[in-house]
Coordinates of C-alpha atoms in Angstrom, one line a residue:
Chain X
M1 CA -35.6 2.3 -34.1
E2 CA -32.7 2.1 -36.3
L3 CA -32.9 3.7 -39.7
M4 CA -30.4 2.7 -42.8
L5 CA -30.5 4.3 -46.3
T6 CA -29.1 2.1 -49.0
E7 CA -28.1 3.8 -52.6
W8 CA -28.2 1.1 -55.2
Q9 CA -24.9 2.5 -57.0
T10 CA -25.3 0.1 -59.4
E11 CA -28.1 -2.8 -59.9
N12 CA -25.8 -5.0 -58.0
L13 CA -24.1 -2.8 -55.5
G14 CA -25.4 -0.7 -52.4
L15 CA -23.8 1.5 -49.8
T16 CA -25.8 1.8 -46.8
V17 CA -25.5 4.4 -44.1
R18 CA -27.1 4.6 -40.8
V19 CA -29.2 7.6 -40.6
K20 CA -29.6 9.8 -37.5
E21 CA -32.3 12.1 -38.7
T22 CA -34.1 13.1 -41.8
L23 CA -33.7 16.8 -41.9
F24 CA -35.6 17.5 -45.1
S25 CA -37.8 15.6 -47.8
G26 CA -39.4 17.2 -50.7
R27 CA -40.5 16.5 -54.1
S28 CA -39.8 19.3 -56.8
E29 CA -40.9 19.5 -60.3
F30 CA -37.8 17.8 -61.0
Q31 CA -36.9 15.3 -58.5
E32 CA -37.1 13.7 -54.9
I33 CA -34.9 16.0 -52.7
V34 CA -34.0 14.5 -49.1
V35 CA -31.2 15.9 -46.5
V36 CA -30.4 13.3 -44.1
D37 CA -27.9 13.2 -41.0
T38 CA -25.8 10.1 -41.0
Q39 CA -23.5 8.4 -38.8
E40 CA -20.8 8.0 -41.4
F41 CA -20.9 11.0 -43.7
G42 CA -22.9 13.8 -41.5
R43 CA -25.4 15.4 -43.3
M44 CA -25.9 14.4 -46.9
L45 CA -27.9 15.5 -50.0
V46 CA -29.8 12.7 -51.6
L47 CA -31.6 13.4 -55.0
D48 CA -33.8 10.5 -56.3
G49 CA -32.1 8.2 -54.0
V50 CA -28.6 9.0 -55.1
F51 CA -26.2 10.3 -52.9
Q52 CA -24.9 13.8 -54.2
T53 CA -22.6 15.5 -51.4
S54 CA -21.8 15.1 -47.8
V55 CA -20.3 17.0 -45.0
F56 CA -17.6 14.4 -44.8
D57 CA -16.1 14.6 -48.3
E58 CA -17.7 17.2 -50.2
Y59 CA -14.3 19.5 -50.1
I60 CA -12.7 16.7 -52.3
Y61 CA -15.4 17.0 -54.9
H62 CA -15.7 20.7 -54.9
E63 CA -12.0 21.6 -54.7
M64 CA -11.1 19.5 -57.6
I65 CA -14.0 20.2 -59.9
A66 CA -13.2 24.0 -59.3
H67 CA -9.4 24.4 -58.6
V68 CA -8.2 22.1 -61.5
P69 CA -9.6 24.1 -64.3
L70 CA -9.2 27.4 -62.6
C71 CA -5.6 27.0 -62.1
T72 CA -5.1 25.6 -65.6
H73 CA -6.4 29.0 -67.1
P74 CA -3.9 31.9 -66.5
Q75 CA -6.5 34.3 -65.6
P76 CA -10.0 33.2 -65.1
K77 CA -12.5 36.2 -64.6
H78 CA -15.7 35.2 -65.8
V79 CA -17.0 31.6 -64.8
L80 CA -20.0 29.6 -65.2
V81 CA -21.4 27.0 -63.3
I82 CA -24.1 24.7 -64.3
G83 CA -25.9 22.9 -61.6
G84 CA -24.2 22.7 -58.4
G85 CA -27.1 23.4 -56.4
D86 CA -25.4 22.8 -53.0
G87 CA -23.1 25.8 -53.7
G88 CA -19.9 23.9 -53.1
T89 CA -18.5 24.8 -56.3
V90 CA -19.2 28.5 -56.3
R91 CA -17.8 28.5 -52.8
E92 CA -14.6 27.5 -54.1
T93 CA -14.5 29.4 -57.6
S94 CA -15.3 32.6 -55.6
K95 CA -12.1 32.2 -53.5
H96 CA -10.1 32.9 -56.7
P97 CA -8.7 36.5 -56.5
T98 CA -8.7 36.7 -60.3
V99 CA -12.2 35.7 -60.6
E100 CA -14.7 38.7 -60.9
R101 CA -18.2 37.1 -61.4
V102 CA -19.7 33.7 -61.2
E103 CA -22.8 32.7 -62.9
M104 CA -24.5 30.0 -61.4
V105 CA -27.5 28.2 -63.4
E106 CA -29.3 25.5 -61.1
I107 CA -32.6 24.1 -62.6
D108 CA -33.9 23.2 -59.1
G109 CA -34.6 26.1 -56.6
M110 CA -35.7 23.4 -53.9
V111 CA -32.2 21.9 -53.8
V112 CA -30.8 25.5 -53.4
D113 CA -33.2 26.2 -50.7
A114 CA -32.7 22.8 -48.7
C115 CA -29.0 23.2 -49.0
K116 CA -28.9 26.8 -47.9
Q117 CA -30.9 25.7 -44.7
Y118 CA -29.4 22.4 -44.0
L119 CA -25.9 22.4 -45.5
P120 CA -24.7 25.7 -44.1
E121 CA -20.8 25.3 -44.7
T122 CA -21.2 23.7 -48.5
S123 CA -23.9 26.4 -49.4
E124 CA -22.0 29.6 -47.6
A125 CA -21.4 31.6 -50.7
L126 CA -24.9 31.4 -51.5
R127 CA -26.3 31.9 -48.1
Q128 CA -24.2 34.9 -47.5
N129 CA -25.1 36.3 -51.2
H130 CA -21.3 36.4 -52.1
S131 CA -20.8 39.6 -54.2
K132 CA -19.1 37.6 -57.2
V133 CA -22.0 35.0 -57.3
K134 CA -25.0 35.5 -59.4
L135 CA -27.6 32.7 -59.0
T136 CA -30.2 31.9 -61.6
I137 CA -32.9 29.3 -61.1
G138 CA -33.3 27.7 -64.6
D139 CA -32.4 25.4 -67.1
G140 CA -28.6 25.2 -67.8
I141 CA -29.2 23.8 -71.2
A142 CA -31.4 26.6 -72.4
H143 CA -28.8 29.1 -70.7
M144 CA -26.2 27.8 -72.5
R145 CA -27.8 27.8 -76.0
Q146 CA -28.5 31.5 -75.7
A147 CA -25.5 32.5 -73.6
N148 CA -24.4 36.0 -74.8
S149 CA -21.4 36.6 -72.7
L150 CA -18.4 34.6 -73.1
Y151 CA -16.8 32.7 -70.2
D152 CA -13.2 32.0 -69.4
V153 CA -14.2 28.8 -67.6
I154 CA -17.4 26.8 -67.5
I155 CA -17.9 24.1 -64.7
V156 CA -20.8 21.6 -65.3
D157 CA -21.5 20.5 -61.7
C158 CA -24.2 18.0 -62.7
S159 CA -26.0 15.0 -61.1
D160 CA -26.3 11.5 -63.1
P161 CA -27.1 11.6 -66.6
I162 CA -30.6 10.2 -65.5
G163 CA -33.5 12.7 -64.9
P164 CA -32.5 16.6 -65.1
G165 CA -28.9 16.0 -65.6
E166 CA -29.4 13.9 -69.0
G167 CA -29.2 16.6 -71.4
L168 CA -25.8 17.7 -70.0
F169 CA -24.3 14.8 -71.4
T170 CA -24.7 15.4 -75.1
H171 CA -23.0 16.4 -78.0
A172 CA -25.4 19.4 -78.6
F173 CA -24.7 20.5 -75.2
Y174 CA -20.9 20.4 -75.6
Q175 CA -21.3 22.5 -79.0
D176 CA -23.2 25.2 -76.9
V177 CA -20.4 25.0 -74.2
F178 CA -17.7 25.5 -76.9
K179 CA -19.4 28.5 -78.2
A180 CA -19.9 30.0 -75.0
L181 CA -16.2 29.8 -74.1
K182 CA -13.8 32.6 -75.0
P183 CA -11.1 31.7 -77.8
D184 CA -8.7 30.5 -74.7
G185 CA -11.7 29.1 -72.5
L186 CA -12.1 25.7 -71.2
F187 CA -14.6 23.6 -69.1
V188 CA -14.8 20.8 -66.9
Q189 CA -17.5 18.3 -66.1
Q190 CA -18.1 15.6 -63.4
T191 CA -18.1 12.3 -65.5
E192 CA -19.1 9.3 -63.4
S193 CA -17.2 6.4 -62.3
P194 CA -14.3 5.0 -64.0
F195 CA -15.4 1.5 -63.2
Y196 CA -19.3 1.7 -63.6
H197 CA -19.9 4.1 -66.3
Q198 CA -17.3 3.3 -69.0
P199 CA -19.5 3.3 -72.0
L200 CA -20.7 7.0 -70.9
I201 CA -17.3 8.1 -70.5
K202 CA -16.2 6.5 -73.8
R203 CA -18.9 8.4 -75.6
L204 CA -18.6 11.9 -74.0
T205 CA -14.9 11.8 -74.3
K206 CA -15.6 11.2 -78.2
D207 CA -18.0 14.0 -78.3
I208 CA -15.6 16.3 -76.5
R209 CA -12.6 15.3 -78.6
S210 CA -14.6 16.1 -81.7
L211 CA -14.9 19.8 -80.6
F212 CA -12.1 20.8 -78.3
P213 CA -8.4 20.6 -79.6
I214 CA -7.5 19.6 -75.8
C215 CA -9.7 16.7 -73.7
R216 CA -8.3 15.5 -70.5
T217 CA -9.4 13.3 -68.0
Y218 CA -8.7 13.4 -64.0
L219 CA -9.4 11.4 -61.0
A220 CA -10.2 12.0 -57.5
P221 CA -11.2 9.7 -54.6
I222 CA -14.6 10.3 -53.3
P223 CA -15.9 7.8 -50.7
I224 CA -19.6 8.4 -51.3
Y225 CA -19.7 7.8 -55.0
P226 CA -19.6 4.3 -56.7
G227 CA -16.5 2.5 -56.4
G228 CA -15.2 5.6 -54.4
A229 CA -13.2 7.2 -57.5
H230 CA -14.6 9.7 -59.9
C231 CA -13.7 11.1 -63.2
F232 CA -13.7 14.6 -64.5
T233 CA -13.2 15.5 -68.1
L234 CA -11.7 18.9 -69.1
G235 CA -12.2 20.1 -72.6
S236 CA -9.9 23.2 -73.4
K237 CA -9.4 25.5 -76.6
Q238 CA -6.0 26.5 -75.7
Y239 CA -4.4 25.6 -72.5
D240 CA -3.6 22.2 -71.7
P241 CA -3.4 21.1 -68.1
L242 CA -0.4 18.7 -68.9
N243 CA 1.7 21.5 -70.2
V244 CA 0.8 24.7 -68.4
T245 CA 2.5 25.8 -65.3
P246 CA -0.6 25.9 -62.9
R247 CA -1.6 29.3 -60.9
K248 CA -0.7 28.7 -57.1
L249 CA -3.7 29.4 -54.8
D250 CA -3.2 31.8 -51.9
F251 CA -5.8 30.2 -49.9
K252 CA -5.9 27.0 -47.8
T253 CA -7.6 23.7 -49.2
R254 CA -8.2 20.4 -47.5
C255 CA -7.6 18.2 -50.5
Y256 CA -6.3 20.1 -53.7
N257 CA -2.4 21.0 -54.0
S258 CA -0.4 22.0 -56.9
E259 CA 1.1 18.3 -57.1
L260 CA -2.3 16.9 -57.4
Q261 CA -3.1 19.4 -60.2
K262 CA -0.6 17.3 -62.4
S263 CA -1.0 13.8 -60.7
C264 CA -4.6 13.6 -60.9
F265 CA -4.4 13.2 -64.7
V266 CA -2.3 10.3 -64.5
L267 CA -4.5 7.6 -65.4
P268 CA -4.3 3.6 -64.7
N269 CA -4.0 1.7 -68.0
F270 CA -7.4 0.2 -68.0
L271 CA -8.7 3.9 -68.2
Q272 CA -6.0 5.1 -70.6
E273 CA -7.1 1.9 -72.7
L274 CA -10.7 3.0 -72.7
L275 CA -10.1 6.4 -73.7
A276 CA -7.4 5.8 -76.4
G277 CA -10.0 3.4 -78.1
H278 CA -11.8 6.5 -78.8
N279 CA -9.5 8.7 -80.3
Chain K
M1 CA -34.2 -16.4 -53.8
E2 CA -32.0 -13.4 -53.9
L3 CA -29.2 -13.4 -51.7
M4 CA -27.1 -10.2 -50.4
L5 CA -23.9 -10.1 -48.6
T6 CA -23.0 -6.9 -46.6
E7 CA -19.8 -6.0 -45.3
W8 CA -19.9 -3.6 -42.6
Q9 CA -16.9 -1.6 -43.4
T10 CA -17.3 0.7 -40.5
E11 CA -19.9 0.5 -37.8
N12 CA -22.1 2.9 -40.1
L13 CA -21.2 2.0 -43.5
G14 CA -22.2 -1.0 -45.4
L15 CA -21.3 -2.3 -48.7
T16 CA -23.9 -4.8 -50.3
V17 CA -23.4 -7.0 -53.1
R18 CA -25.8 -9.3 -55.0
V19 CA -24.6 -12.9 -54.5
K20 CA -25.2 -15.7 -57.2
E21 CA -23.4 -18.5 -55.4
T22 CA -21.6 -19.5 -52.5
L23 CA -18.6 -21.7 -53.8
F24 CA -16.8 -22.2 -50.6
S25 CA -17.4 -21.6 -47.0
G26 CA -15.2 -23.1 -44.3
R27 CA -13.7 -22.3 -40.9
S28 CA -9.9 -22.4 -40.3
E29 CA -8.1 -22.4 -37.2
F30 CA -7.9 -18.5 -37.9
Q31 CA -10.9 -17.2 -39.6
E32 CA -14.1 -17.8 -41.5
I33 CA -13.3 -18.2 -45.2
V34 CA -15.9 -17.8 -47.9
V35 CA -15.5 -17.5 -51.7
V36 CA -18.8 -16.1 -53.3
D37 CA -19.8 -15.7 -56.9
T38 CA -21.2 -12.0 -57.1
Q39 CA -22.9 -9.9 -59.9
E40 CA -21.0 -6.9 -59.3
F41 CA -17.3 -8.1 -58.4
G42 CA -17.2 -11.7 -60.0
R43 CA -15.7 -14.2 -57.6
M44 CA -14.8 -12.7 -54.3
L45 CA -12.9 -14.0 -51.1
V46 CA -14.5 -12.9 -47.9
L47 CA -12.3 -13.5 -44.6
D48 CA -14.5 -12.9 -41.3
G49 CA -17.1 -11.0 -43.2
V50 CA -14.4 -8.6 -44.6
F51 CA -14.0 -8.3 -48.6
Q52 CA -10.4 -9.3 -49.3
T53 CA -10.1 -9.7 -52.9
S54 CA -12.4 -10.0 -56.3
V55 CA -11.9 -10.9 -59.7
F56 CA -13.4 -7.4 -60.6
D57 CA -10.5 -5.3 -59.1
E58 CA -7.8 -7.6 -57.8
Y59 CA -5.3 -6.5 -60.4
I60 CA -5.1 -2.9 -59.0
Y61 CA -4.2 -4.0 -55.7
H62 CA -1.7 -6.7 -56.6
E63 CA 0.0 -4.7 -59.3
M64 CA 0.3 -1.5 -57.0
I65 CA 1.5 -3.6 -54.0
A66 CA 4.2 -5.3 -56.0
H67 CA 5.3 -3.0 -59.0
V68 CA 5.7 0.1 -57.0
P69 CA 8.4 -1.4 -54.4
L70 CA 10.0 -3.7 -56.9
C71 CA 10.3 -0.9 -59.4
T72 CA 11.8 1.2 -56.6
H73 CA 14.6 -1.5 -56.2
P74 CA 17.1 -1.2 -58.9
Q75 CA 17.7 -5.1 -59.0
P76 CA 15.4 -7.1 -56.6
K77 CA 16.5 -10.7 -56.5
H78 CA 15.1 -12.0 -53.2
V79 CA 11.6 -11.2 -52.3
L80 CA 9.6 -12.2 -49.4
V81 CA 5.7 -12.1 -49.3
I82 CA 3.9 -12.2 -45.9
G83 CA 0.4 -13.2 -46.2
G84 CA -1.1 -12.8 -49.8
G85 CA -2.8 -16.2 -49.6
D86 CA -4.9 -15.7 -52.8
G87 CA -1.5 -15.6 -54.8
G88 CA -2.0 -12.3 -56.4
T89 CA 1.0 -10.9 -55.0
V90 CA 3.5 -13.6 -55.8
R91 CA 2.0 -13.8 -59.5
E92 CA 3.0 -10.1 -60.1
T93 CA 6.2 -10.6 -58.3
S94 CA 7.3 -13.6 -60.2
K95 CA 6.9 -11.7 -63.5
H96 CA 9.8 -9.5 -62.7
P97 CA 12.9 -10.9 -64.5
T98 CA 15.3 -9.8 -62.0
V99 CA 13.4 -11.6 -59.1
E100 CA 15.1 -15.2 -58.6
R101 CA 13.1 -16.1 -55.6
V102 CA 10.0 -15.2 -54.2
E103 CA 9.2 -16.8 -50.6
M104 CA 5.6 -16.7 -49.5
V105 CA 4.7 -17.1 -46.0
E106 CA 0.9 -17.4 -45.4
I107 CA -0.6 -18.5 -42.0
D108 CA -3.8 -20.1 -43.1
G109 CA -3.6 -23.1 -45.7
M110 CA -7.2 -23.2 -46.1
V111 CA -6.9 -19.6 -47.8
V112 CA -4.4 -20.8 -50.3
D113 CA -6.6 -24.1 -51.1
A114 CA -9.6 -22.0 -51.4
C115 CA -8.1 -19.7 -53.7
K116 CA -6.3 -22.3 -55.8
Q117 CA -9.6 -23.8 -56.4
Y118 CA -11.9 -21.0 -56.7
L119 CA -9.7 -18.0 -57.8
P120 CA -7.8 -19.6 -60.6
E121 CA -6.4 -16.4 -62.2
T122 CA -5.3 -14.7 -59.0
S123 CA -3.7 -18.0 -57.6
E124 CA -2.2 -18.8 -60.8
A125 CA 1.4 -18.7 -59.7
L126 CA 0.6 -21.2 -56.9
R127 CA -1.6 -23.3 -58.7
Q128 CA 1.1 -23.8 -61.1
N129 CA 4.0 -24.0 -58.8
H130 CA 5.9 -21.2 -60.4
S131 CA 9.7 -22.2 -60.3
K132 CA 10.6 -18.9 -58.5
V133 CA 7.9 -19.4 -55.7
K134 CA 8.5 -21.1 -52.5
L135 CA 5.3 -21.0 -50.3
T136 CA 5.4 -22.0 -46.7
I137 CA 2.1 -22.1 -44.4
G138 CA 3.3 -20.7 -41.2
D139 CA 3.4 -17.6 -39.3
G140 CA 4.9 -14.8 -40.9
I141 CA 5.7 -12.9 -37.7
A142 CA 7.8 -15.8 -36.4
H143 CA 9.3 -16.2 -39.9
M144 CA 10.3 -12.6 -39.9
R145 CA 11.8 -13.0 -36.2
Q146 CA 13.8 -16.0 -37.2
A147 CA 14.8 -14.9 -41.0
N148 CA 18.2 -16.1 -41.6
S149 CA 18.4 -15.0 -45.2
L150 CA 18.1 -11.4 -46.2
Y151 CA 15.7 -9.9 -48.6
D152 CA 16.1 -7.1 -51.2
V153 CA 12.1 -6.4 -51.0
I154 CA 9.6 -7.7 -48.3
I155 CA 5.8 -7.3 -49.1
V156 CA 3.4 -7.5 -46.3
D157 CA 0.3 -8.3 -47.9
C158 CA -2.0 -8.9 -44.9
S159 CA -5.6 -8.6 -43.8
D160 CA -6.9 -5.8 -41.3
P161 CA -5.2 -5.7 -38.0
I162 CA -7.9 -7.5 -36.4
G163 CA -7.6 -11.3 -36.3
P164 CA -4.4 -12.9 -37.5
G165 CA -3.2 -9.7 -39.2
E166 CA -2.9 -7.9 -35.9
G167 CA 0.8 -8.5 -35.0
L168 CA 1.8 -7.2 -38.6
F169 CA 1.1 -3.4 -37.5
T170 CA 3.5 -3.3 -34.5
H171 CA 6.8 -1.6 -34.0
A172 CA 8.2 -5.1 -33.1
F173 CA 7.4 -6.6 -36.4
Y174 CA 8.9 -3.5 -38.2
Q175 CA 12.0 -4.1 -36.3
D176 CA 12.2 -7.6 -37.6
V177 CA 11.3 -6.4 -41.0
F178 CA 14.1 -4.1 -40.8
K179 CA 16.8 -6.9 -39.8
A180 CA 15.6 -9.2 -42.6
L181 CA 16.4 -6.7 -45.3
K182 CA 19.7 -6.2 -46.8
P183 CA 21.5 -2.9 -46.4
D184 CA 19.7 -1.3 -49.4
G185 CA 16.6 -3.4 -48.9
L186 CA 12.8 -1.9 -48.8
F187 CA 9.4 -3.0 -47.7
V188 CA 5.8 -2.2 -48.4
Q189 CA 2.7 -2.9 -46.3
Q190 CA -1.0 -2.4 -47.3
T191 CA -2.2 0.1 -44.5
E192 CA -6.0 0.4 -44.7
S193 CA -8.1 3.5 -45.9
P194 CA -6.9 7.1 -45.7
F195 CA -10.5 8.0 -44.6
Y196 CA -11.6 5.3 -42.1
H197 CA -8.1 4.3 -40.4
Q198 CA -6.3 7.4 -39.8
P199 CA -5.2 6.6 -36.2
L200 CA -3.8 3.3 -37.4
I201 CA -2.0 5.0 -40.2
K202 CA -0.6 7.7 -37.9
R203 CA 0.9 5.3 -35.4
L204 CA 2.4 2.9 -38.0
T205 CA 4.0 5.7 -39.9
K206 CA 5.6 6.9 -36.8
D207 CA 6.8 3.3 -36.0
I208 CA 8.2 3.0 -39.6
R209 CA 9.9 6.6 -39.5
S210 CA 11.6 5.5 -36.2
L211 CA 13.3 2.7 -37.9
F212 CA 13.7 3.5 -41.8
P213 CA 15.2 6.5 -43.0
I214 CA 13.0 6.7 -45.9
C215 CA 8.9 6.1 -45.4
R216 CA 6.6 6.9 -48.0
T217 CA 2.7 6.5 -48.5
Y218 CA 0.9 5.8 -51.5
L219 CA -2.7 5.3 -52.6
A220 CA -4.5 3.3 -55.1
P221 CA -8.3 3.2 -55.8
I222 CA -9.8 -0.1 -54.8
P223 CA -13.7 -0.5 -55.2
I224 CA -14.1 -3.3 -52.8
Y225 CA -12.3 -1.6 -50.0
P226 CA -13.8 1.2 -47.6
G227 CA -14.1 4.4 -49.1
G228 CA -12.7 2.8 -52.5
A229 CA -9.2 4.3 -51.7
H230 CA -6.5 2.6 -50.1
C231 CA -3.0 3.2 -48.4
F232 CA 0.3 1.6 -48.8
T233 CA 3.3 2.3 -46.7
L234 CA 6.8 1.9 -48.0
G235 CA 9.7 1.9 -45.7
S236 CA 13.3 1.9 -47.2
K237 CA 16.7 1.7 -46.0
Q238 CA 18.4 3.6 -49.2
Y239 CA 16.1 4.0 -52.3
D240 CA 13.6 6.7 -52.1
P241 CA 10.6 6.0 -54.6
L242 CA 10.5 9.9 -55.1
N243 CA 14.2 10.2 -56.4
V244 CA 15.0 7.0 -58.2
T245 CA 14.5 6.5 -61.7
P246 CA 12.0 3.4 -61.7
R247 CA 12.8 0.5 -63.6
K248 CA 10.6 -0.1 -66.5
L249 CA 8.6 -3.3 -66.8
D250 CA 8.8 -5.3 -69.7
F251 CA 5.4 -7.2 -69.2
K252 CA 1.7 -5.8 -69.7
T253 CA -0.2 -4.5 -66.9
R254 CA -3.8 -3.6 -66.2
C255 CA -3.2 -0.5 -63.8
Y256 CA 0.1 0.2 -63.1
N257 CA 2.5 2.2 -65.4
S258 CA 5.5 4.4 -64.9
E259 CA 3.7 7.5 -64.4
L260 CA 1.5 6.0 -61.7
Q261 CA 4.7 4.9 -60.0
K262 CA 5.4 8.7 -59.4
S263 CA 1.8 9.9 -59.1
C264 CA 0.5 7.6 -56.7
F265 CA 2.8 9.1 -54.0
V266 CA 1.2 12.6 -54.4
L267 CA -1.2 13.1 -51.4
P268 CA -4.1 15.2 -50.9
N269 CA -3.6 17.6 -48.4
F270 CA -5.7 16.0 -45.4
L271 CA -3.5 12.9 -45.6
Q272 CA -0.1 14.9 -46.0
E273 CA -1.2 16.8 -42.7
L274 CA -2.1 13.5 -41.1
L275 CA 1.2 12.1 -41.7
A276 CA 3.3 15.5 -41.0
G277 CA 1.8 15.7 -37.8
H278 CA 3.8 12.4 -36.9
N279 CA 7.2 13.3 -37.9

């Protein structure tokens, strides 16, 4: 028997992988959670039918969502990760020597448990109870609204803006993010595909620009996501990734490097034009 | 009835589009040629089941394969395009005011005819018999071996290294390219996916480095290709794209810009390491 799994990435575009084995399948209060072992991407987390992270390419996403904002900040100490249930973002964040504490607020405990069991490399920092990492299972939106500590960097490592991730793409949420950041703080969010989510990207860029003096978009190649390219949006109170001298990492990375830290912000014309329309 | 077309981009990875209509289907001496109209990508050329070019994203591929080498050269006059039967590369090349003559050698006349009929925007320069463009239906490998004029820039806009494109990825072909270039000439070739064709990329980079003093790899995001990211390899006798001040374009582009001209050469670590291994 040959099993195939297809994600309909848009209404008219499907990405299909051959499946070796379904390792986990469950339904939480929030979503359907599946971990499959695939021929092409190795083990992969799938939420409500959407490919989230795979052993094949997770390092690209996690290095780019963590190191780009963290190297823009001259001395990030207190970091908040919203979402990121697979643990890859806190794994990368906790590698920074300047970082003293990484709070992580993930809404779905079943995602964390499944990843700790079936994606051991990605969830390494969670499995090993990394001393810097403090995991809370809870609502990131509520946490942000009530945040009483101020963060240097906030990383919004969310799923798509349908289902539990929806409220993380709103003006109200960005206001709470702004308030929870120190006067020189900055945040980043994964903001979907430059090809397939242009109205969303336009809207959230407008929202972030209305609050933060600096708003920058960057790109990374991610094979499991629609179109293979993915956007990240950075809102900052003081440090501009285009102007700062980024801190250098003192540990090995598989994708990220200091030149990519700059070049990832260079956008093709069609994306520049999309964003310019909403200045 | 709902029609779907799936390209198996690797043995274990399929990309599926909904098809509105099959506009052309034929078998030439060389390959199966299909033009379909799709929901997601608009009209698309498919050769032997492989997605080649679509109205949705063709500008990215054609601008990046043409303008990056052409802007590296200070004054490209005589350009040779091998392959490129859809006409997109000669369309972009002929826009450069310095370019006086674009020779194009495409092996499969049926591809040209199908594209002239069904992909009118992409094939514009061929349809309108652009005064700079001289099209020859013939074997690019043989043409290169016998080339008696010397070119400033050669663009190898080929299909995959299976079928008619195979001989365009060999050391012997690169030797002929070297001989057909002026003492300050350069060439570029599409060189497949950084994720799925690593052994091929290693081999051809080694071959090109053994002949050309300068060899550089660059990337572009192309949704219809495997993994959504695509490599181009540039071999040059004199001008190094990392060091020259690129010429500015005086016409509008949808993807390419002067900053991308530099940033596209910044490679993620995994690709740097792949290529470094073959110095």
